[in-house]
XYZ file of C-alpha atoms in Angstrom:
95
model
C 8.779 6.168 3.827
C 6.798 7.032 0.956
C 8.696 8.339 -2.349
C 6.854 9.435 -5.417
C 9.110 8.124 -8.207
C 7.317 9.143 -11.251
C 3.925 10.628 -12.182
C 1.482 7.855 -11.351
C 4.280 5.874 -9.522
C 5.713 5.660 -5.809
C 7.321 3.177 -3.574
C 7.335 2.372 0.335
C 10.263 1.589 1.921
C 11.672 0.610 5.448
C 9.342 -0.300 8.272
C 5.830 -0.012 7.527
C 4.210 -0.623 11.040
C 1.939 1.037 13.580
C 4.763 3.488 14.452
C 5.186 4.559 10.679
C 1.530 4.337 9.387
C 0.286 7.278 11.056
C 2.400 9.712 9.016
C 1.742 7.660 5.908
C -1.712 7.615 5.900
C -2.628 10.994 4.628
C -0.094 11.416 1.724
C -0.615 7.914 0.367
C -4.224 8.040 0.487
C -4.275 11.727 -1.372
C -1.731 10.144 -3.720
C -3.932 7.136 -4.219
C -6.979 9.663 -5.020
C -5.027 11.830 -7.411
C -5.083 9.165 -10.453
C -3.766 5.929 -11.232
C -1.079 4.853 -8.945
C 1.461 2.222 -9.226
C 2.611 1.385 -5.767
C 6.064 -0.551 -5.607
C 6.267 -2.380 -1.924
C 9.878 -4.144 -2.515
C 11.502 -1.629 -0.186
C 9.544 -2.548 2.563
C 11.894 -4.152 5.166
C 9.089 -5.216 7.782
C 5.336 -4.660 8.349
C 2.781 -5.560 10.504
C -1.006 -5.353 10.320
C -1.063 -1.603 10.100
C 0.631 -2.104 6.858
C -2.455 -3.916 5.647
C -4.664 -1.191 6.839
C -2.673 1.414 5.281
C -2.829 -0.314 1.738
C -6.640 -0.966 2.141
C -6.950 2.872 2.857
C -5.089 3.765 -0.408
C -7.023 1.004 -2.063
C -10.395 2.717 -0.698
C -9.313 6.181 -1.670
C -8.156 4.975 -5.385
C -11.519 3.346 -5.885
C -13.573 6.146 -4.442
C -11.708 8.694 -7.031
C -12.209 6.014 -9.655
C -8.875 5.403 -10.213
C -6.727 2.143 -10.096
C -4.128 1.151 -7.583
C -1.390 -1.343 -8.574
C 0.604 -3.114 -6.214
C 4.110 -4.589 -7.067
C 6.956 -6.143 -5.453
C 4.947 -7.125 -2.186
C 7.383 -8.859 0.518
C 6.796 -12.323 1.254
C 5.945 -11.400 4.939
C 3.336 -9.006 3.737
C 1.793 -11.525 1.697
C 1.595 -14.176 4.360
C 0.161 -11.718 6.771
C -2.498 -10.419 3.806
C -3.105 -14.419 3.423
C -3.950 -14.823 7.119
C -6.263 -12.267 7.017
C -7.699 -13.309 3.954
C -7.116 -10.056 1.931
C -5.024 -11.515 -1.240
C -7.823 -10.305 -3.472
C -7.847 -6.883 -2.129
C -4.252 -6.663 -2.045
C -2.970 -8.802 -5.231
C -0.185 -7.422 -6.651
C -0.161 -6.037 -10.094
C 1.958 -7.165 -12.878
């Protein structure tokens, strides 16, 4: 689930997997393209490689619009998955 928590801030929560990502791609990429975005991932309870694709799509949308995307609270399982695909530099969490 994607929640806008404040201007320029949002969070992802629950399962972020192949089944849920289809409904998250468009709203998240649009949000990332609107302006700088801090995305809190600490509410993710489980994730698969589709979550990585979702975050990379958001990163591309933000960068394409000239905005920053800052990730925080990346769950250990998602960080491990990012490591397996050598994606840490692209998905490095912010402060």
